[in-house]
XYZ file of C-alpha atoms in Angstrom:
267
model
C 47.933 73.779 125.538
C 46.428 73.276 122.139
C 47.280 73.244 119.060
C 45.702 73.196 115.680
C 47.053 72.539 112.259
C 45.771 72.047 109.257
C 46.963 71.166 106.037
C 45.789 72.340 102.490
C 42.250 72.266 103.110
C 38.996 71.093 101.658
C 35.524 71.764 101.192
C 34.577 68.589 104.000
C 37.619 68.579 105.860
C 37.568 68.042 109.553
C 39.816 69.121 111.931
C 42.668 67.165 114.001
C 43.174 68.128 117.375
C 46.337 67.212 119.362
C 45.548 68.343 123.656
C 47.132 68.148 126.686
C 46.236 70.236 129.399
C 47.556 72.908 130.561
C 47.365 72.811 134.737
C 47.469 76.731 134.192
C 45.223 76.303 131.221
C 41.582 77.372 130.355
C 40.864 76.427 127.551
C 42.744 72.742 127.484
C 41.313 71.906 130.667
C 37.634 72.800 129.451
C 38.141 70.851 125.957
C 40.258 67.347 128.228
C 37.719 67.830 131.447
C 34.456 69.361 130.086
C 33.825 68.828 126.267
C 30.996 66.521 125.425
C 30.053 65.257 122.042
C 28.616 67.473 119.867
C 29.858 70.854 122.180
C 30.391 73.734 119.767
C 33.455 75.786 119.997
C 34.480 79.116 117.994
C 37.459 79.266 116.384
C 39.131 82.092 115.810
C 40.693 82.893 111.720
C 44.061 81.386 112.297
C 46.456 83.656 113.222
C 50.805 83.046 112.641
C 54.052 83.252 110.179
C 54.747 79.489 110.996
C 54.148 78.354 107.243
C 55.007 77.252 104.339
C 55.307 79.329 101.539
C 52.808 79.344 97.890
C 56.637 77.964 96.162
C 57.683 75.162 98.453
C 62.187 75.318 98.090
C 63.047 72.097 96.046
C 64.543 70.030 99.929
C 63.204 71.225 103.316
C 64.376 70.298 106.720
C 61.398 69.695 108.622
C 62.032 69.264 112.961
C 59.648 68.607 115.506
C 60.027 67.923 119.624
C 56.805 66.348 121.408
C 53.754 67.807 120.713
C 55.323 70.883 119.045
C 54.627 68.026 115.570
C 51.814 69.103 115.671
C 51.816 72.102 112.870
C 54.350 70.398 111.258
C 52.600 67.193 111.013
C 50.550 69.628 109.125
C 53.347 70.739 106.216
C 54.489 67.268 105.679
C 50.383 66.462 104.348
C 50.047 69.488 102.941
C 53.698 68.318 100.328
C 51.799 65.054 100.308
C 49.002 66.552 98.768
C 50.669 69.238 96.526
C 52.396 66.309 94.842
C 55.068 67.449 96.489
C 58.475 66.495 94.083
C 61.485 67.359 95.765
C 63.422 65.981 98.951
C 61.920 66.463 102.439
C 63.939 65.660 105.277
C 62.058 65.285 108.821
C 63.376 65.155 112.173
C 61.436 64.232 115.017
C 62.337 64.034 119.306
C 59.966 62.111 121.066
C 61.291 60.774 125.023
C 60.581 57.680 123.713
C 57.792 55.514 121.338
C 55.412 54.595 123.526
C 55.221 58.937 123.423
C 55.305 58.947 119.422
C 52.632 61.247 118.168
C 51.052 59.981 114.464
C 53.158 57.220 114.954
C 50.617 54.903 112.630
C 50.530 57.433 109.707
C 54.500 58.014 110.546
C 55.497 54.358 110.165
C 53.468 54.684 106.588
C 55.155 57.782 105.807
C 58.441 55.629 106.165
C 57.537 53.420 103.988
C 56.140 54.701 101.229
C 56.088 58.290 101.870
C 58.025 58.753 98.511
C 60.743 61.666 98.451
C 60.190 61.647 102.764
C 63.617 61.063 104.246
C 61.936 60.587 108.092
C 64.197 60.380 111.026
C 62.331 59.021 114.487
C 64.863 59.943 117.560
C 64.560 58.934 121.363
C 67.022 60.483 123.367
C 66.017 58.046 126.371
C 67.675 55.540 124.161
C 70.926 57.448 123.781
C 70.002 59.304 120.174
C 72.049 62.413 119.258
C 71.283 65.749 120.379
C 70.737 68.382 117.528
C 75.019 69.197 117.395
C 75.510 71.172 114.306
C 77.901 68.404 113.551
C 74.579 65.948 114.290
C 72.910 67.857 111.637
C 75.505 68.248 109.333
C 76.234 64.370 109.067
C 71.559 64.312 108.624
C 71.869 66.764 106.171
C 74.960 68.303 104.748
C 74.879 72.188 104.779
C 72.192 72.701 106.442
C 72.290 75.823 107.147
C 71.420 76.328 103.249
C 68.194 74.163 103.314
C 64.697 76.522 104.066
C 63.849 75.020 107.416
C 60.868 74.701 109.751
C 61.315 73.664 113.784
C 58.529 73.379 116.138
C 59.702 72.217 119.995
C 59.155 73.199 123.770
C 62.061 75.687 124.625
C 65.525 74.342 125.003
C 64.635 72.617 121.592
C 64.435 75.576 119.211
C 67.276 76.942 121.275
C 69.746 74.209 120.555
C 68.618 74.473 116.595
C 69.023 78.693 116.635
C 72.473 77.811 117.872
C 72.880 75.566 115.049
C 71.776 77.721 112.501
C 74.109 80.607 113.972
C 71.519 83.232 112.822
C 70.538 81.897 109.609
C 67.406 83.369 107.899
C 66.048 80.368 106.083
C 65.378 78.794 109.951
C 61.456 79.233 110.998
C 60.558 78.288 114.314
C 57.830 78.521 116.689
C 57.932 77.662 120.060
C 55.698 74.703 121.856
C 56.539 76.528 125.392
C 58.182 79.974 125.580
C 62.147 80.311 126.585
C 62.113 81.263 130.551
C 63.194 84.790 130.873
C 66.950 84.920 131.707
C 66.895 86.258 135.788
C 68.981 89.513 134.329
C 66.335 90.680 133.721
C 65.196 91.332 137.318
C 65.174 94.517 139.685
C 63.144 97.267 140.116
C 60.246 96.696 140.533
C 57.192 96.591 139.133
C 52.970 98.830 138.817
C 50.107 97.375 137.976
C 48.442 100.514 137.236
C 44.722 99.394 137.340
C 44.889 97.826 140.279
C 46.801 99.486 142.500
C 49.535 97.267 143.597
C 53.581 96.787 143.080
C 56.070 94.728 143.720
C 59.362 93.489 143.235
C 60.712 93.610 139.783
C 61.393 89.144 139.484
C 62.525 88.791 135.900
C 59.459 86.448 135.057
C 57.280 87.637 132.328
C 54.921 90.371 133.648
C 51.515 87.502 133.037
C 52.938 84.913 135.860
C 53.903 88.002 138.270
C 50.628 89.391 137.902
C 49.616 86.116 139.204
C 51.548 85.991 141.424
C 51.002 90.271 143.152
C 46.999 88.361 143.190
C 45.863 90.019 139.948
C 43.891 87.665 137.688
C 44.615 89.022 133.666
C 43.142 87.221 130.894
C 45.268 85.288 128.987
C 44.996 82.469 126.286
C 47.880 80.430 124.527
C 50.813 81.744 127.181
C 53.250 81.713 124.899
C 52.668 84.913 122.486
C 50.668 83.755 119.464
C 46.817 84.445 120.639
C 47.216 88.167 121.593
C 44.983 87.581 124.580
C 46.589 88.774 126.487
C 47.660 92.314 125.336
C 47.790 95.661 127.712
C 50.125 98.614 127.417
C 52.927 99.198 128.837
C 53.482 102.409 130.246
C 56.597 102.554 131.259
C 59.939 101.197 131.232
C 61.575 98.147 129.155
C 60.899 94.877 128.275
C 62.052 91.688 126.472
C 60.458 89.525 124.213
C 61.576 86.146 126.221
C 61.041 84.644 122.614
C 63.458 86.493 120.843
C 65.277 88.916 123.111
C 64.728 91.987 121.578
C 64.026 94.697 124.083
C 61.887 97.799 123.739
C 61.145 100.620 126.101
C 58.563 102.736 124.005
C 56.287 104.315 126.183
C 52.355 103.700 125.908
C 52.538 100.469 124.035
C 50.655 97.211 123.362
C 52.633 94.389 124.818
C 51.452 90.249 125.201
C 51.918 90.257 128.376
C 52.595 86.099 128.806
C 56.162 86.796 126.542
C 56.899 90.318 128.592
C 59.193 89.561 130.747
C 60.319 93.637 132.405
C 64.356 94.644 132.449
C 64.040 97.176 135.939
C 60.621 99.996 136.420
C 57.806 98.666 134.364
C 54.350 100.151 134.771
C 52.104 98.176 132.932
C 47.841 98.716 133.046
C 46.861 94.891 134.671
C-alpha cells in the first residue's frame, strides 16, 4: 500500500512518500524492492474528496491511525503553512512509540505548534480506545466539530459509530473493511472468462483471484479506479459505505464491491 499526500504546494516542493510493501500489491512492492535513485515514476492527477475546504473552520479535529497519518499530516502542514489561527486537535494512534511515523516532526509541533492540541495514543500501553466518552472528554461536543479521520477499517468503523451519522465527519479508509459474510450465497459469473464460482461474500476482486483470474488493480481500497469493471447483472454492496446497487450494466470498482447473491461481472 502506498499513499502520497501533499500540503499546499509551492514551486520546487518535493513529494514525501511513505511506503510499506503490500504482498499483493504491484506498485508498493516495486518501489520498495526494485526502484533505484533516478527511477522515473509517472503520477496521475490527484483525486479524492478527503481534503480540507478552502475556508477552514475555526476548530478542526484530525484523527488518524498507523500509516493513515499520511494525509492527515499533510492537512496539518497545510494549516501551519496557511497560518491557521484557530484550534486544531490532532489525535493519532500507533501501536507503540517505536511505530510512530513523523515522530521528530510531531515532537517539534508538540513543543511549538501554537493552537495545536496533539495527542499520541499507544493502545499497547493501555491508552483508551475511540469511545464516545473518551472523545467527549477530549473535545466536548466533538460531533459538532468538523472532523477528518483516516486509518485502518476497525478504527474508522469505531469513529463512524461514535459520530452517529454526523455530516461533519469525513473519513478515508487506509484499508477497506471486509465484506460481511451475510453477502454470501448464490454464484458469481465472470462473463469474459466464462468461469463461475460460488459467492463467498468477499469483494469481487478477491473472488476473481480465488477463481484463478488476474484482474488489473491498483490500490485495492476503492481510490484509484484501476479495477473498474462492468457489472452486467445482480446486486453488489460497497464494503466501504454499505450502499447496495442493483442497476444493470453499471461500472463498479471490484476491489470494494461485494456481490449480494447471484452476480454477473465482466471479468
